CSV table of C-alpha atoms in Angstrom, one decimal:
chain,number,residue,atom,x,y,z
A,1,MET,CA,6.2,13.2,-43.1
A,2,LEU,CA,8.7,10.8,-44.6
A,3,LEU,CA,7.7,7.4,-45.9
A,4,ALA,CA,10.4,4.7,-46.2
A,5,PHE,CA,10.4,1.2,-47.5
A,6,ASP,CA,12.8,-1.5,-48.7
A,7,THR,CA,12.1,-4.6,-50.8
A,8,SER,CA,15.7,-5.6,-51.7
A,9,SER,CA,15.6,-8.7,-49.6
A,10,ALA,CA,13.0,-11.4,-48.6
A,11,ALA,CA,11.5,-8.8,-46.3
A,12,VAL,CA,9.0,-6.1,-47.1
A,13,THR,CA,9.6,-3.4,-44.5
A,14,VAL,CA,7.8,0.0,-44.3
A,15,ALA,CA,8.1,2.9,-41.9
A,16,LEU,CA,6.7,6.4,-41.5
A,17,ALA,CA,8.7,9.1,-39.7
A,18,THR,CA,8.4,12.7,-38.8
A,19,PRO,CA,10.8,15.2,-40.4
A,20,ASP,CA,13.2,14.8,-37.4
A,21,GLY,CA,13.3,11.0,-37.7
A,22,GLU,CA,10.8,9.9,-35.0
A,23,ILE,CA,9.1,6.7,-36.2
A,24,VAL,CA,5.3,6.8,-35.9
A,25,ALA,CA,4.4,3.6,-37.7
A,26,SER,CA,6.3,0.5,-39.1
A,27,SER,CA,5.8,-3.0,-40.2
A,28,THR,CA,7.9,-5.9,-41.6
A,29,ALA,CA,6.8,-9.1,-43.4
A,30,VAL,CA,9.2,-11.8,-44.6
A,31,ASP,CA,8.0,-13.5,-47.8
A,32,ALA,CA,10.4,-13.6,-50.7
A,33,LEU,CA,7.6,-14.3,-53.3
A,34,ARG,CA,5.0,-11.7,-52.4
A,35,HIS,CA,6.6,-8.3,-52.5
A,36,GLY,CA,4.1,-7.0,-55.0
A,37,GLU,CA,1.2,-8.2,-52.9
A,38,LEU,CA,2.5,-7.0,-49.5
A,39,LEU,CA,4.0,-3.5,-50.2
A,40,ALA,CA,0.9,-1.5,-51.0
A,41,PRO,CA,-1.1,-2.8,-48.1
A,42,ALA,CA,1.8,-2.2,-45.8
A,43,ILE,CA,2.1,1.4,-46.9
A,44,ALA,CA,-1.6,2.0,-46.5
A,45,GLY,CA,-1.5,0.4,-43.0
A,46,ALA,CA,1.4,2.7,-41.9
A,47,LEU,CA,-0.5,5.8,-43.1
A,48,GLU,CA,-3.7,4.7,-41.4
A,49,THR,CA,-1.9,3.9,-38.1
A,50,ALA,CA,-0.3,7.4,-38.1
A,51,GLY,CA,-3.5,9.1,-39.3
A,52,VAL,CA,-1.7,10.5,-42.3
A,53,THR,CA,-2.9,10.9,-45.9
A,54,PRO,CA,-0.6,10.4,-48.9
A,55,ARG,CA,-0.9,14.2,-49.6
A,56,GLN,CA,0.8,14.8,-46.2
A,57,LEU,CA,4.0,13.0,-47.3
A,58,THR,CA,6.9,15.3,-48.0
A,59,ARG,CA,9.5,12.8,-49.0
A,60,ILE,CA,10.0,9.1,-49.8
A,61,ALA,CA,13.1,7.0,-49.0
A,62,VAL,CA,13.7,3.7,-50.7
A,63,GLY,CA,16.3,1.0,-50.5
A,64,VAL,CA,18.0,0.6,-53.9
A,65,GLY,CA,19.6,-2.7,-53.4
A,66,PRO,CA,21.6,-4.6,-54.4
A,67,GLY,CA,19.0,-7.2,-54.4
A,68,PRO,CA,17.2,-9.8,-56.5
A,69,PHE,CA,15.5,-8.3,-59.6
A,70,THR,CA,11.8,-8.8,-58.9
A,71,GLY,CA,11.7,-7.6,-55.3
A,72,LEU,CA,13.9,-4.6,-56.0
A,73,ARG,CA,11.7,-3.6,-58.9
A,74,VAL,CA,8.6,-3.5,-56.8
A,75,GLY,CA,10.0,-1.1,-54.3
A,76,LEU,CA,11.7,1.3,-56.8
A,77,VAL,CA,8.7,1.5,-59.1
A,78,THR,CA,6.4,2.1,-56.2
A,79,ALA,CA,8.6,4.8,-54.8
A,80,ARG,CA,9.1,6.6,-58.1
A,81,THR,CA,5.5,6.4,-59.0
A,82,MET,CA,4.2,7.7,-55.7
A,83,ALA,CA,6.8,10.5,-55.7
A,84,ASP,CA,5.8,11.5,-59.2
A,85,VAL,CA,2.1,11.6,-58.4
A,86,LEU,CA,2.6,13.5,-55.2
A,87,GLY,CA,5.2,15.8,-56.6
A,88,ILE,CA,7.7,15.1,-53.8
A,89,GLU,CA,11.4,14.0,-53.7
A,90,VAL,CA,12.4,10.3,-53.5
A,91,ALA,CA,15.7,9.5,-51.9
A,92,GLY,CA,17.6,6.2,-52.6
A,93,VAL,CA,19.9,4.5,-50.1
A,94,CYS,CA,22.1,1.4,-50.6
A,95,SER,CA,20.3,-1.4,-48.8
A,96,LEU,CA,23.6,-2.7,-47.4
A,97,ASP,CA,24.3,0.8,-45.9
A,98,ILE,CA,21.0,0.4,-44.0
A,99,LEU,CA,22.0,-2.9,-42.5
A,100,ALA,CA,25.4,-1.5,-41.5
A,101,ARG,CA,23.7,1.4,-39.8
A,102,GLN,CA,21.6,-1.1,-37.8
A,103,SER,CA,24.7,-2.4,-36.1
A,104,SER,CA,25.2,-1.3,-32.5
A,105,LEU,CA,28.9,-2.5,-32.5
A,106,THR,CA,31.6,0.1,-32.1
A,107,LEU,CA,34.0,-1.5,-34.6
A,108,PRO,CA,34.2,-2.1,-38.3
A,109,VAL,CA,31.6,-4.5,-39.7
A,110,ALA,CA,30.8,-6.4,-42.9
A,111,VAL,CA,27.4,-6.9,-44.4
A,112,ALA,CA,26.4,-9.9,-46.4
A,113,THR,CA,22.9,-10.5,-47.8
A,114,ASP,CA,21.4,-13.3,-49.8
A,115,ALA,CA,22.0,-12.8,-53.6
A,116,ARG,CA,20.5,-16.3,-54.3
A,117,ARG,CA,22.2,-18.8,-56.6
A,118,LYS,CA,24.5,-19.5,-53.6
A,119,GLU,CA,26.0,-16.0,-53.8
A,120,ILE,CA,26.1,-13.0,-51.5
A,121,TYR,CA,26.0,-9.2,-51.9
A,122,TRP,CA,28.6,-7.8,-49.5
A,123,ALA,CA,30.3,-4.6,-48.4
A,124,LEU,CA,32.7,-3.5,-45.7
A,125,TYR,CA,32.2,-0.6,-43.3
A,126,ASP,CA,34.3,1.5,-40.9
A,127,GLY,CA,33.4,1.9,-37.2
A,128,PRO,CA,30.6,4.3,-36.4
A,129,ALA,CA,31.1,8.1,-36.3
A,130,ALA,CA,29.7,10.1,-33.4
A,131,ASP,CA,26.3,10.4,-35.2
A,132,GLY,CA,26.1,6.7,-35.8
A,133,SER,CA,26.9,6.8,-39.5
A,134,ARG,CA,29.3,4.4,-41.1
A,135,ARG,CA,31.6,4.9,-44.1
A,136,ARG,CA,31.6,2.2,-46.7
A,137,LEU,CA,35.1,1.0,-47.3
A,138,GLU,CA,34.6,-1.6,-50.0
A,139,GLY,CA,31.7,-2.8,-52.1
A,140,PRO,CA,28.9,-3.4,-52.8
A,141,ALA,CA,29.8,-6.5,-54.8
A,142,VAL,CA,28.4,-9.9,-55.5
A,143,ASP,CA,30.5,-13.1,-55.1
A,144,ARG,CA,30.3,-16.7,-54.0
A,145,PRO,CA,30.9,-16.8,-50.2
A,146,ALA,CA,34.1,-18.8,-50.4
A,147,GLU,CA,35.6,-16.3,-52.8
A,148,VAL,CA,35.4,-13.5,-50.3
A,149,ALA,CA,35.9,-15.3,-47.1
A,150,HIS,CA,39.4,-13.9,-46.8
A,151,VAL,CA,38.0,-10.4,-47.1
A,152,LEU,CA,35.4,-10.7,-44.4
A,153,SER,CA,37.6,-12.8,-42.1
A,154,GLY,CA,37.9,-11.3,-38.6
A,155,LEU,CA,34.9,-9.0,-38.9
A,156,PRO,CA,31.5,-9.3,-37.4
A,157,VAL,CA,29.1,-9.9,-40.3
A,158,ILE,CA,25.5,-8.6,-40.4
A,159,GLY,CA,22.8,-9.9,-42.7
A,160,ARG,CA,21.0,-12.9,-44.1
A,161,GLY,CA,24.0,-14.0,-46.1
A,162,ALA,CA,26.0,-14.5,-42.9
A,163,VAL,CA,23.3,-16.7,-41.5
A,164,LEU,CA,23.0,-18.8,-44.7
A,165,TYR,CA,26.7,-19.1,-45.5
A,166,ALA,CA,28.5,-18.8,-42.1
A,167,GLU,CA,30.5,-22.0,-42.6
A,168,ALA,CA,31.6,-21.0,-46.2
A,169,LEU,CA,32.5,-17.5,-45.0
A,170,GLY,CA,34.4,-18.8,-42.0
A,171,VAL,CA,32.7,-16.3,-39.7
A,172,GLU,CA,30.2,-16.1,-36.9
A,173,ALA,CA,27.1,-13.9,-37.4
A,174,VAL,CA,27.2,-12.0,-34.2
A,175,GLU,CA,24.2,-9.7,-34.9
A,176,VAL,CA,20.6,-10.8,-35.3
A,177,ALA,CA,19.7,-8.2,-38.0
A,178,GLU,CA,19.1,-10.2,-41.2
A,179,TYR,CA,17.1,-7.7,-43.3
A,180,PRO,CA,17.3,-3.9,-43.9
A,181,SER,CA,15.0,-2.0,-41.5
A,182,ALA,CA,12.7,0.7,-42.9
A,183,GLU,CA,12.8,2.4,-39.5
A,184,VAL,CA,16.6,2.8,-39.8
A,185,LEU,CA,16.2,3.9,-43.4
A,186,ALA,CA,13.6,6.6,-42.4
A,187,SER,CA,15.5,7.9,-39.4
A,188,GLY,CA,18.8,7.8,-41.3
A,189,VAL,CA,17.5,9.8,-44.2
A,190,ALA,CA,15.7,12.3,-42.0
A,191,THR,CA,18.8,12.9,-39.9
A,192,GLY,CA,21.3,12.8,-42.7
A,193,THR,CA,23.2,9.8,-41.3
A,194,LEU,CA,22.7,7.7,-44.4
A,195,GLU,CA,24.1,8.6,-47.8
A,196,VAL,CA,21.4,9.5,-50.2
A,197,VAL,CA,21.7,8.4,-53.9
A,198,ALA,CA,19.5,8.5,-56.9
A,199,PRO,CA,16.5,6.1,-56.7
A,200,ASP,CA,18.0,3.8,-59.4
A,201,PRO,CA,18.5,0.1,-59.0
A,202,LEU,CA,21.8,-1.1,-57.7
A,203,TYR,CA,21.4,-4.4,-59.5
A,204,LEU,CA,24.8,-6.3,-59.5
A,205,ARG,CA,25.9,-9.2,-61.7
A,206,ARG,CA,29.1,-11.2,-61.2
A,207,PRO,CA,31.8,-10.0,-63.7
A,208,ASP,CA,32.1,-13.5,-65.2
A,209,VAL,CA,28.5,-13.7,-66.2
A,210,THR,CA,28.0,-13.3,-69.9
A,211,MET,CA,24.9,-11.4,-71.0
A,212,SER,CA,23.0,-12.3,-74.1
A,213,ALA,CA,21.8,-8.7,-74.5
A,214,GLY,CA,22.2,-5.4,-72.8
A,215,PRO,CA,21.3,-4.8,-69.1
A,216,LYS,CA,17.7,-5.1,-68.3
A,217,SER,CA,16.2,-2.0,-66.6
A,218,VAL,CA,14.0,-2.7,-63.6
A,219,LEU,CA,12.0,0.5,-64.1
A,220,PRO,CA,9.5,1.4,-66.8
A,221,LYS,CA,10.6,3.9,-69.5
């Protein structure tokens, strides 16, 4: 069984799938301040719903961001700790790729999520292939909406960032998906239609931000 979850946004989303990608349990809760409180119970609930024990898990998939520091850390630390204890593989996936995969549109799309501080994380994607996968053409990056409005212009935009900054971006958010879906993450990893990366944080900072020290890791050493 494959356990998938994403905490890169205001949503805590969890899903459990069979090896061929059939979803057997899932849940989503939107609360930007309670990722640490919500994730473990959501995982336990999914396992209980499906009648599965942790030892029956064969793989874990986790969204690696980009996303705000605190929420991203909760998901990645949980995934890597569980995988280490159970002796199984953990697969990372760019959270913007998950959102792009959620689109049912048969044309190129943009994804824009909330990076807070009046900024967005964004990426551009090609139209879907026959298997539903999408190739990322540009990004992920973090910018103020007005600075990338010309890049996203003319494309349907998916994600919370498009809802929050539609006017600044000069676009209409034509899709209702605001947050990455663990169901899409689970099925995409199981079927090989999402690109798998190392379970390391994709934590972006604007290039004009000056750091007082080296980059801060979101994972314990």
